[in-house]
PDB file of C-alpha atoms in Angstrom:
ATOM      1  CA  MET A   1     111.191 141.269 145.358  1.00  0.00           C
ATOM      2  CA  VAL A   2     114.021 139.941 143.167  1.00  0.00           C
ATOM      3  CA  ILE A   3     113.213 141.402 139.769  1.00  0.00           C
ATOM      4  CA  LEU A   4     116.164 142.754 137.787  1.00  0.00           C
ATOM      5  CA  ASN A   5     115.962 145.193 134.902  1.00  0.00           C
ATOM      6  CA  TYR A   6     118.155 144.704 131.851  1.00  0.00           C
ATOM      7  CA  GLU A   7     120.838 147.126 133.046  1.00  0.00           C
ATOM      8  CA  GLN A   8     121.226 145.357 136.405  1.00  0.00           C
ATOM      9  CA  TYR A   9     121.284 141.938 134.789  1.00  0.00           C
ATOM     10  CA  SER A  10     123.740 143.043 132.089  1.00  0.00           C
ATOM     11  CA  GLU A  11     126.139 144.404 134.718  1.00  0.00           C
ATOM     12  CA  ILE A  12     126.265 141.002 136.425  1.00  0.00           C
ATOM     13  CA  GLN A  13     126.721 139.271 133.076  1.00  0.00           C
ATOM     14  CA  GLN A  14     129.616 141.522 132.093  1.00  0.00           C
ATOM     15  CA  PHE A  15     131.371 140.885 135.403  1.00  0.00           C
ATOM     16  CA  ILE A  16     131.118 137.130 134.785  1.00  0.00           C
ATOM     17  CA  HIS A  17     132.300 137.439 131.171  1.00  0.00           C
ATOM     18  CA  LYS A  18     135.391 139.422 132.192  1.00  0.00           C
ATOM     19  CA  PHE A  19     136.337 137.261 135.163  1.00  0.00           C
ATOM     20  CA  ARG A  20     139.389 135.065 134.607  1.00  0.00           C
ATOM     21  CA  GLY A  21     139.462 132.209 137.047  1.00  0.00           C
ATOM     22  CA  LEU A  22     137.462 129.338 138.485  1.00  0.00           C
ATOM     23  CA  SER A  23     133.694 129.619 138.763  1.00  0.00           C
ATOM     24  CA  ILE A  24     133.930 128.957 142.490  1.00  0.00           C
ATOM     25  CA  ASP A  25     136.134 132.069 142.795  1.00  0.00           C
ATOM     26  CA  CYS A  26     133.877 134.071 140.475  1.00  0.00           C
ATOM     27  CA  ASN A  27     130.944 133.217 142.709  1.00  0.00           C
ATOM     28  CA  ARG A  28     132.819 134.561 145.718  1.00  0.00           C
ATOM     29  CA  GLU A  29     133.695 137.805 143.935  1.00  0.00           C
ATOM     30  CA  LEU A  30     130.113 138.251 142.743  1.00  0.00           C
ATOM     31  CA  LEU A  31     128.948 138.284 146.355  1.00  0.00           C
ATOM     32  CA  LYS A  32     131.408 141.059 147.133  1.00  0.00           C
ATOM     33  CA  LYS A  33     130.594 143.097 144.021  1.00  0.00           C
ATOM     34  CA  PHE A  34     126.791 142.783 144.242  1.00  0.00           C
ATOM     35  CA  PRO A  35     125.894 142.460 147.947  1.00  0.00           C
ATOM     36  CA  GLN A  36     122.407 143.785 147.219  1.00  0.00           C
ATOM     37  CA  HIS A  37     121.522 140.496 145.512  1.00  0.00           C
ATOM     38  CA  SER A  38     121.125 137.138 147.228  1.00  0.00           C
ATOM     39  CA  PRO A  39     123.760 134.392 146.864  1.00  0.00           C
ATOM     40  CA  GLU A  40     121.089 132.183 145.275  1.00  0.00           C
ATOM     41  CA  THR A  41     120.288 134.776 142.599  1.00  0.00           C
ATOM     42  CA  LEU A  42     123.950 135.422 141.739  1.00  0.00           C
ATOM     43  CA  GLY A  43     124.820 131.721 141.787  1.00  0.00           C
ATOM     44  CA  SER A  44     121.949 130.909 139.451  1.00  0.00           C
ATOM     45  CA  ILE A  45     122.959 133.625 136.963  1.00  0.00           C
ATOM     46  CA  LEU A  46     126.582 132.452 137.091  1.00  0.00           C
ATOM     47  CA  SER A  47     125.533 128.855 136.452  1.00  0.00           C
ATOM     48  CA  ARG A  48     123.525 129.899 133.425  1.00  0.00           C
ATOM     49  CA  GLU A  49     126.384 131.953 131.968  1.00  0.00           C
ATOM     50  CA  VAL A  50     128.904 129.131 132.456  1.00  0.00           C
ATOM     51  CA  GLN A  51     126.572 126.636 130.759  1.00  0.00           C
ATOM     52  CA  GLN A  52     126.066 129.038 127.859  1.00  0.00           C
ATOM     53  CA  ARG A  53     129.825 129.508 127.440  1.00  0.00           C
ATOM     54  CA  LEU A  54     130.355 125.749 127.564  1.00  0.00           C
ATOM     55  CA  ARG A  55     127.793 125.112 124.826  1.00  0.00           C
ATOM     56  CA  GLN A  56     129.547 127.628 122.605  1.00  0.00           C
ATOM     57  CA  SER A  57     133.088 126.348 123.140  1.00  0.00           C
ATOM     58  CA  HIS A  58     132.844 122.649 123.993  1.00  0.00           C
ATOM     59  CA  GLY A  59     132.905 121.383 120.408  1.00  0.00           C
ATOM     60  CA  LYS A  60     136.063 123.295 119.516  1.00  0.00           C
ATOM     61  CA  ILE A  61     137.838 122.348 122.725  1.00  0.00           C
ATOM     62  CA  SER A  62     136.816 118.702 122.441  1.00  0.00           C
ATOM     63  CA  ALA A  63     138.210 118.588 118.893  1.00  0.00           C
ATOM     64  CA  ARG A  64     141.598 119.499 120.381  1.00  0.00           C
ATOM     65  CA  GLY A  65     141.462 116.536 122.745  1.00  0.00           C
ATOM     66  CA  GLU A  66     144.673 114.861 121.514  1.00  0.00           C
ATOM     67  CA  ASP A  67     146.665 118.077 121.811  1.00  0.00           C
ATOM     68  CA  LEU A  68     145.211 118.793 125.257  1.00  0.00           C
ATOM     69  CA  LEU A  69     146.120 115.302 126.463  1.00  0.00           C
ATOM     70  CA  ALA A  70     149.663 115.797 125.166  1.00  0.00           C
ATOM     71  CA  GLU A  71     149.857 119.188 126.896  1.00  0.00           C
ATOM     72  CA  TYR A  72     148.635 117.658 130.144  1.00  0.00           C
ATOM     73  CA  ASN A  73     151.209 114.833 129.942  1.00  0.00           C
ATOM     74  CA  ARG A  74     153.990 117.289 129.234  1.00  0.00           C
ATOM     75  CA  LYS A  75     153.087 119.561 132.167  1.00  0.00           C
ATOM     76  CA  VAL A  76     152.658 116.673 134.606  1.00  0.00           C
ATOM     77  CA  LYS A  77     156.011 115.197 133.566  1.00  0.00           C
ATOM     78  CA  SER A  78     157.811 118.505 134.040  1.00  0.00           C
ATOM     79  CA  THR A  79     156.099 119.654 137.261  1.00  0.00           C
ATOM     80  CA  GLY A  80     154.452 116.638 138.901  1.00  0.00           C
ATOM     81  CA  GLN A  81     151.730 118.970 140.184  1.00  0.00           C
ATOM     82  CA  LEU A  82     148.229 117.780 141.003  1.00  0.00           C
ATOM     83  CA  ASP A  83     146.406 120.890 139.777  1.00  0.00           C
ATOM     84  CA  VAL A  84     147.525 120.767 136.135  1.00  0.00           C
ATOM     85  CA  LEU A  85     144.023 120.072 134.806  1.00  0.00           C
ATOM     86  CA  LEU A  86     142.554 122.738 137.051  1.00  0.00           C
ATOM     87  CA  ARG A  87     144.970 125.347 135.713  1.00  0.00           C
ATOM     88  CA  MET A  88     144.344 124.244 132.121  1.00  0.00           C
ATOM     89  CA  SER A  89     140.594 124.606 132.609  1.00  0.00           C
ATOM     90  CA  VAL A  90     141.087 128.207 133.763  1.00  0.00           C
ATOM     91  CA  SER A  91     143.137 129.094 130.689  1.00  0.00           C
ATOM     92  CA  LEU A  92     140.595 127.387 128.408  1.00  0.00           C
ATOM     93  CA  ARG A  93     137.644 128.970 130.269  1.00  0.00           C
ATOM     94  CA  ILE A  94     135.903 125.619 130.529  1.00  0.00           C
ATOM     95  CA  PRO A  95     134.540 123.950 133.685  1.00  0.00           C
ATOM     96  CA  PRO A  96     137.219 121.686 135.203  1.00  0.00           C
ATOM     97  CA  LEU A  97     135.154 118.508 135.039  1.00  0.00           C
ATOM     98  CA  SER A  98     134.331 119.109 131.367  1.00  0.00           C
ATOM     99  CA  LEU A  99     138.061 119.169 130.649  1.00  0.00           C
ATOM    100  CA  CYS A 100     138.532 116.035 132.772  1.00  0.00           C
ATOM    101  CA  ARG A 101     135.900 114.268 130.698  1.00  0.00           C
ATOM    102  CA  ILE A 102     137.643 115.234 127.431  1.00  0.00           C
ATOM    103  CA  ILE A 103     141.047 114.075 128.714  1.00  0.00           C
ATOM    104  CA  LEU A 104     139.724 110.768 130.071  1.00  0.00           C
ATOM    105  CA  LEU A 105     137.887 109.938 126.852  1.00  0.00           C
ATOM    106  CA  ARG A 106     141.073 110.589 124.854  1.00  0.00           C
ATOM    107  CA  LYS A 107     143.344 108.659 127.201  1.00  0.00           C
ATOM    108  CA  TYR A 108     141.072 105.658 127.690  1.00  0.00           C
ATOM    109  CA  THR A 109     139.589 105.157 124.236  1.00  0.00           C
ATOM    110  CA  ASP A 110     138.195 101.749 125.192  1.00  0.00           C
ATOM    111  CA  LYS A 111     135.976 103.290 127.868  1.00  0.00           C
ATOM    112  CA  THR A 112     132.393 104.426 127.341  1.00  0.00           C
ATOM    113  CA  ARG A 113     131.046 107.790 128.469  1.00  0.00           C
ATOM    114  CA  SER A 114     129.343 105.952 131.314  1.00  0.00           C
ATOM    115  CA  ASN A 115     132.683 104.457 132.398  1.00  0.00           C
ATOM    116  CA  VAL A 116     134.279 107.909 132.274  1.00  0.00           C
ATOM    117  CA  GLY A 117     131.390 109.338 134.280  1.00  0.00           C
ATOM    118  CA  ASN A 118     132.052 106.763 136.992  1.00  0.00           C
ATOM    119  CA  MET A 119     135.746 107.674 136.961  1.00  0.00           C
ATOM    120  CA  ILE A 120     134.865 111.311 137.566  1.00  0.00           C
ATOM    121  CA  LYS A 121     132.559 110.368 140.438  1.00  0.00           C
ATOM    122  CA  ASN A 122     135.203 108.025 141.859  1.00  0.00           C
ATOM    123  CA  PRO A 123     138.702 109.169 140.775  1.00  0.00           C
ATOM    124  CA  ASP A 124     140.207 106.149 142.560  1.00  0.00           C
ATOM    125  CA  LEU A 125     138.947 104.084 139.609  1.00  0.00           C
ATOM    126  CA  ILE A 126     141.367 105.869 137.252  1.00  0.00           C
ATOM    127  CA  PRO A 127     144.360 103.553 136.581  1.00  0.00           C
ATOM    128  CA  ASP A 128     146.784 106.486 136.339  1.00  0.00           C
ATOM    129  CA  SER A 129     147.081 107.652 139.959  1.00  0.00           C
ATOM    130  CA  ILE A 130     148.467 111.093 139.048  1.00  0.00           C
ATOM    131  CA  LEU A 131     145.602 111.691 136.641  1.00  0.00           C
ATOM    132  CA  GLY A 132     143.212 110.438 139.312  1.00  0.00           C
ATOM    133  CA  ALA A 133     144.603 112.999 141.761  1.00  0.00           C
ATOM    134  CA  ASN A 134     144.222 115.748 139.154  1.00  0.00           C
ATOM    135  CA  VAL A 135     140.594 114.774 138.579  1.00  0.00           C
ATOM    136  CA  SER A 136     140.001 114.767 142.357  1.00  0.00           C
ATOM    137  CA  TYR A 137     141.438 118.249 142.568  1.00  0.00           C
ATOM    138  CA  CYS A 138     138.974 119.392 139.884  1.00  0.00           C
ATOM    139  CA  LEU A 139     136.061 117.557 141.497  1.00  0.00           C
ATOM    140  CA  TYR A 140     136.421 119.425 144.776  1.00  0.00           C
ATOM    141  CA  ASN A 141     137.063 122.815 143.185  1.00  0.00           C
ATOM    142  CA  GLU A 142     134.010 122.764 140.912  1.00  0.00           C
ATOM    143  CA  ASN A 143     130.658 124.324 141.715  1.00  0.00           C
ATOM    144  CA  MET A 144     128.978 124.364 138.287  1.00  0.00           C
ATOM    145  CA  GLU A 145     128.765 120.692 137.290  1.00  0.00           C
ATOM    146  CA  GLY A 146     129.584 117.184 138.452  1.00  0.00           C
ATOM    147  CA  PRO A 147     128.072 114.708 140.945  1.00  0.00           C
ATOM    148  CA  ILE A 148     128.394 116.962 143.991  1.00  0.00           C
ATOM    149  CA  THR A 149     126.818 119.970 142.264  1.00  0.00           C
ATOM    150  CA  ASP A 150     124.084 117.825 140.688  1.00  0.00           C
ATOM    151  CA  THR A 151     123.132 116.467 144.106  1.00  0.00           C
ATOM    152  CA  ILE A 152     123.018 119.961 145.619  1.00  0.00           C
ATOM    153  CA  ARG A 153     120.825 121.263 142.773  1.00  0.00           C
ATOM    154  CA  ARG A 154     118.461 118.321 143.033  1.00  0.00           C
ATOM    155  CA  CYS A 155     118.105 118.819 146.780  1.00  0.00           C
ATOM    156  CA  ILE A 156     117.451 122.558 146.341  1.00  0.00           C
ATOM    157  CA  GLY A 157     114.818 121.860 143.677  1.00  0.00           C
ATOM    158  CA  GLU A 158     113.083 119.335 145.919  1.00  0.00           C
ATOM    159  CA  GLU A 159     113.299 121.717 148.885  1.00  0.00           C
ATOM    160  CA  TYR A 160     111.412 124.423 147.001  1.00  0.00           C
ATOM    161  CA  GLU A 161     108.811 121.958 145.724  1.00  0.00           C
ATOM    162  CA  VAL A 162     108.144 120.927 149.335  1.00  0.00           C
ATOM    163  CA  LYS A 163     108.007 124.609 150.301  1.00  0.00           C
ATOM    164  CA  LEU A 164     105.498 125.269 147.502  1.00  0.00           C
ATOM    165  CA  LYS A 165     103.218 122.446 148.620  1.00  0.00           C
ATOM    166  CA  GLN A 166     103.302 123.557 152.249  1.00  0.00           C
ATOM    167  CA  MET A 167     102.490 127.163 151.356  1.00  0.00           C
ATOM    168  CA  ALA A 168      99.623 126.000 149.137  1.00  0.00           C
ATOM    169  CA  ARG A 169      98.235 123.849 151.965  1.00  0.00           C
ATOM    170  CA  ASP A 170      98.543 126.748 154.395  1.00  0.00           C
ATOM    171  CA  MET A 171      96.533 128.813 151.908  1.00  0.00           C
ATOM    172  CA  GLY A 172      93.791 126.181 151.960  1.00  0.00           C
ATOM    173  CA  MET A 173      94.375 125.070 148.370  1.00  0.00           C
ATOM    174  CA  VAL A 174      93.420 121.575 147.248  1.00  0.00           C
ATOM    175  CA  PHE A 175      95.764 120.256 144.567  1.00  0.00           C
ATOM    176  CA  PHE A 176      97.232 117.299 142.709  1.00  0.00           C
ATOM    177  CA  ASP A 177     101.021 117.027 142.578  1.00  0.00           C
ATOM    178  CA  GLU A 178     103.212 115.513 139.838  1.00  0.00           C
ATOM    179  CA  GLY A 179     102.903 112.009 141.254  1.00  0.00           C
ATOM    180  CA  ASP A 180      99.101 112.229 141.345  1.00  0.00           C
ATOM    181  CA  LEU A 181      98.934 113.419 137.738  1.00  0.00           C
ATOM    182  CA  ARG A 182     101.370 110.844 136.380  1.00  0.00           C
ATOM    183  CA  ARG A 183      99.433 108.037 138.011  1.00  0.00           C
ATOM    184  CA  THR A 184      96.413 109.183 136.000  1.00  0.00           C
ATOM    185  CA  GLY A 185      98.365 109.058 132.726  1.00  0.00           C
ATOM    186  CA  TYR A 186      99.748 112.580 132.221  1.00  0.00           C
ATOM    187  CA  ASP A 187     103.338 112.853 130.984  1.00  0.00           C
ATOM    188  CA  LYS A 188     104.261 116.554 131.257  1.00  0.00           C
ATOM    189  CA  THR A 189     102.901 117.802 134.544  1.00  0.00           C
ATOM    190  CA  PRO A 190     103.182 121.009 136.614  1.00  0.00           C
ATOM    191  CA  ASP A 191     104.291 120.807 140.229  1.00  0.00           C
ATOM    192  CA  LEU A 192     100.752 121.601 141.386  1.00  0.00           C
ATOM    193  CA  LYS A 193      97.441 121.282 139.540  1.00  0.00           C
ATOM    194  CA  LEU A 194      94.741 123.030 141.547  1.00  0.00           C
ATOM    195  CA  ALA A 195      91.585 120.985 142.062  1.00  0.00           C
ATOM    196  CA  ILE A 196      89.650 124.257 142.363  1.00  0.00           C
ATOM    197  CA  PRO A 197      91.062 127.194 140.337  1.00  0.00           C
ATOM    198  CA  CYS A 198      91.597 130.586 141.940  1.00  0.00           C
ATOM    199  CA  MET A 199      92.313 134.114 140.686  1.00  0.00           C
ATOM    200  CA  TYR A 200      95.566 136.088 140.860  1.00  0.00           C
ATOM    201  CA  LYS A 201      95.510 139.707 139.709  1.00  0.00           C
ATOM    202  CA  GLY A 202      92.468 139.058 137.568  1.00  0.00           C
ATOM    203  CA  ARG A 203      93.833 135.917 135.917  1.00  0.00           C
ATOM    204  CA  VAL A 204      92.699 132.349 136.510  1.00  0.00           C
ATOM    205  CA  VAL A 205      95.277 130.070 138.139  1.00  0.00           C
ATOM    206  CA  ASN A 206      94.892 126.370 137.332  1.00  0.00           C
ATOM    207  CA  TRP A 207      98.442 125.257 138.061  1.00  0.00           C
ATOM    208  CA  ILE A 208     101.667 126.405 139.739  1.00  0.00           C
ATOM    209  CA  GLU A 209     105.197 125.539 138.615  1.00  0.00           C
ATOM    210  CA  SER A 210     108.264 125.927 140.870  1.00  0.00           C
ATOM    211  CA  LYS A 211     111.705 126.881 139.503  1.00  0.00           C
ATOM    212  CA  ALA A 212     114.563 127.072 142.017  1.00  0.00           C
ATOM    213  CA  SER A 213     116.547 129.322 139.686  1.00  0.00           C
ATOM    214  CA  PHE A 214     116.792 132.820 138.249  1.00  0.00           C
ATOM    215  CA  GLY A 215     114.552 133.399 135.237  1.00  0.00           C
ATOM    216  CA  ASP A 216     116.570 134.902 132.376  1.00  0.00           C
ATOM    217  CA  MET A 217     115.105 135.275 128.896  1.00  0.00           C
ATOM    218  CA  ASP A 218     116.729 132.234 127.268  1.00  0.00           C
ATOM    219  CA  SER A 219     115.917 129.786 130.042  1.00  0.00           C
ATOM    220  CA  HIS A 220     112.370 131.135 130.388  1.00  0.00           C
ATOM    221  CA  LEU A 221     111.661 130.778 126.671  1.00  0.00           C
ATOM    222  CA  LYS A 222     112.934 127.196 126.835  1.00  0.00           C
ATOM    223  CA  TYR A 223     110.674 126.445 129.801  1.00  0.00           C
ATOM    224  CA  VAL A 224     107.736 128.033 127.953  1.00  0.00           C
ATOM    225  CA  ARG A 225     108.418 125.999 124.840  1.00  0.00           C
ATOM    226  CA  ASP A 226     109.121 122.685 126.567  1.00  0.00           C
ATOM    227  CA  GLN A 227     106.724 122.828 129.519  1.00  0.00           C
ATOM    228  CA  LEU A 228     104.595 125.837 130.330  1.00  0.00           C
ATOM    229  CA  ILE A 229     102.656 126.219 127.085  1.00  0.00           C
ATOM    230  CA  SER A 230     101.726 122.541 127.175  1.00  0.00           C
ATOM    231  CA  TYR A 231     100.399 123.052 130.723  1.00  0.00           C
ATOM    232  CA  GLY A 232      98.402 126.021 129.438  1.00  0.00           C
ATOM    233  CA  ASN A 233      96.983 124.055 126.522  1.00  0.00           C
ATOM    234  CA  ARG A 234      96.011 121.156 128.756  1.00  0.00           C
ATOM    235  CA  PHE A 235      94.917 122.805 132.003  1.00  0.00           C
ATOM    236  CA  GLY A 236      94.472 126.527 131.268  1.00  0.00           C
ATOM    237  CA  SER A 237      96.486 129.473 132.595  1.00  0.00           C
ATOM    238  CA  GLY A 238      98.827 129.238 135.589  1.00  0.00           C
ATOM    239  CA  ILE A 239     101.789 130.635 137.510  1.00  0.00           C
ATOM    240  CA  VAL A 240     105.517 129.946 137.328  1.00  0.00           C
ATOM    241  CA  ILE A 241     107.552 130.941 140.396  1.00  0.00           C
ATOM    242  CA  TYR A 242     111.234 131.798 139.917  1.00  0.00           C
ATOM    243  CA  TRP A 243     112.297 131.645 143.550  1.00  0.00           C
ATOM    244  CA  PHE A 244     115.656 133.332 142.879  1.00  0.00           C
ATOM    245  CA  GLY A 245     114.165 136.190 140.869  1.00  0.00           C
ATOM    246  CA  TYR A 246     113.823 136.978 137.188  1.00  0.00           C
ATOM    247  CA  LEU A 247     114.603 139.465 134.451  1.00  0.00           C
ATOM    248  CA  ASP A 248     111.681 141.882 134.247  1.00  0.00           C
ATOM    249  CA  MET A 249     111.273 141.431 130.464  1.00  0.00           C
ATOM    250  CA  ILE A 250     110.174 137.810 130.732  1.00  0.00           C
ATOM    251  CA  ALA A 251     106.967 138.730 132.571  1.00  0.00           C
ATOM    252  CA  ASP A 252     105.570 140.477 129.492  1.00  0.00           C
ATOM    253  CA  CYS A 253     107.125 138.488 126.641  1.00  0.00           C
ATOM    254  CA  ALA A 254     104.722 137.503 123.878  1.00  0.00           C
ATOM    255  CA  GLU A 255     105.597 133.804 124.219  1.00  0.00           C
ATOM    256  CA  ASN A 256     103.746 133.673 127.548  1.00  0.00           C
ATOM    257  CA  GLU A 257     100.523 134.215 125.603  1.00  0.00           C
ATOM    258  CA  ASP A 258      97.628 134.174 128.074  1.00  0.00           C
ATOM    259  CA  CYS A 259      98.859 130.988 129.743  1.00  0.00           C
ATOM    260  CA  VAL A 260     101.782 132.015 131.944  1.00  0.00           C
ATOM    261  CA  THR A 261     102.071 134.500 134.807  1.00  0.00           C
ATOM    262  CA  VAL A 262     105.599 135.038 136.163  1.00  0.00           C
ATOM    263  CA  VAL A 263     106.247 135.728 139.879  1.00  0.00           C
ATOM    264  CA  ASP A 264     109.270 135.553 142.207  1.00  0.00           C
ATOM    265  CA  ARG A 265     107.450 134.302 145.321  1.00  0.00           C
ATOM    266  CA  PHE A 266     104.307 132.547 146.441  1.00  0.00           C
ATOM    267  CA  PRO A 267     101.583 135.238 146.432  1.00  0.00           C
ATOM    268  CA  GLY A 268     100.073 136.252 149.748  1.00  0.00           C
ATOM    269  CA  PRO A 269      96.490 135.432 150.787  1.00  0.00           C
ATOM    270  CA  GLU A 270      95.374 138.984 149.994  1.00  0.00           C
ATOM    271  CA  GLU A 271      96.496 138.542 146.376  1.00  0.00           C
ATOM    272  CA  PHE A 272      94.480 135.391 145.679  1.00  0.00           C
ATOM    273  CA  GLU A 273      90.739 135.289 145.117  1.00  0.00           C
ATOM    274  CA  PHE A 274      89.080 131.982 145.919  1.00  0.00           C
ATOM    275  CA  LEU A 275      85.703 130.669 144.858  1.00  0.00           C
ATOM    276  CA  LYS A 276      83.044 131.172 147.497  1.00  0.00           C
ATOM    277  CA  PHE A 277      80.241 128.663 147.731  1.00  0.00           C
ATOM    278  CA  ASN A 278      76.796 129.584 149.031  1.00  0.00           C
ATOM    279  CA  ILE A 279      75.780 126.705 151.265  1.00  0.00           C
ATOM    280  CA  PRO A 280      72.001 126.345 151.754  1.00  0.00           C
ATOM    281  CA  GLU A 281      70.780 126.928 155.303  1.00  0.00           C
ATOM    282  CA  SER A 282      69.552 123.341 155.518  1.00  0.00           C
ATOM    283  CA  CYS A 283      73.082 122.075 154.838  1.00  0.00           C
ATOM    284  CA  ASN A 284      74.469 124.373 157.510  1.00  0.00           C
ATOM    285  CA  LYS A 285      72.063 122.867 160.055  1.00  0.00           C
ATOM    286  CA  VAL A 286      73.182 119.338 159.132  1.00  0.00           C
ATOM    287  CA  LEU A 287      76.853 120.356 159.432  1.00  0.00           C
ATOM    288  CA  ASP A 288      76.175 121.905 162.843  1.00  0.00           C
ATOM    289  CA  GLU A 289      74.503 118.709 164.034  1.00  0.00           C
ATOM    290  CA  ILE A 290      77.422 116.578 162.821  1.00  0.00           C
ATOM    291  CA  SER A 291      79.967 118.829 164.504  1.00  0.00           C
TER     292      SER A 291
END
């Protein structure tokens, strides 16, 4: 089980807060410092902390865009190095590609955010070859955002959705997936809506949601507010699986109401209770004849 208490979680947070360097290096050091936790759990917590820091500082850093562009130009002119932006991002404690985006928007004021996004995906599109090389350097030393990271996260999310469906089938569950529900007109849909509800630890399970992440308090409350409560209101109570573990406090938070049960794995067959139908003897005879 991957359930952390507040002290364990806080220790990981403090390590991340104190680390001075790239996130990709922080991730490596986390694995050494906390070998008892899985790489997926530590990587998910790190990602959350970096996103939180970015939300808090991005506005102030972006407002300094002209000065940062001037600083970049000055350093490139004096050194000619290709890791100037990468080093600046470390000193600013901002993800490298976020800094690249700020610099590109300031340098190419006639370009839209979409144009700049394409430049980051394909640095060869950047007219200034030295700047393009700097952006490339950031692109391949970034593990928290950008096109490569986004693709990896999407693949991991899809992998665990496939895993969820297979485990549900192996359990004999009959369900509708997101595609089935959207075709019938639903907008917000869980990963699985059970055709026949079951019981888990005395609570009815009507749906199951998969999260390929660690469940901290802030992210869980956002999921509850934006998704899970609406599933509860529409379909009844259900389960959310945080495959990379969760902070123990979220399992009992008041916001779950009676709609959300938090787990860190797909429950075993001995933990589920399924409806049992009494088939009349006459039906059994017909089934035997057919078989």
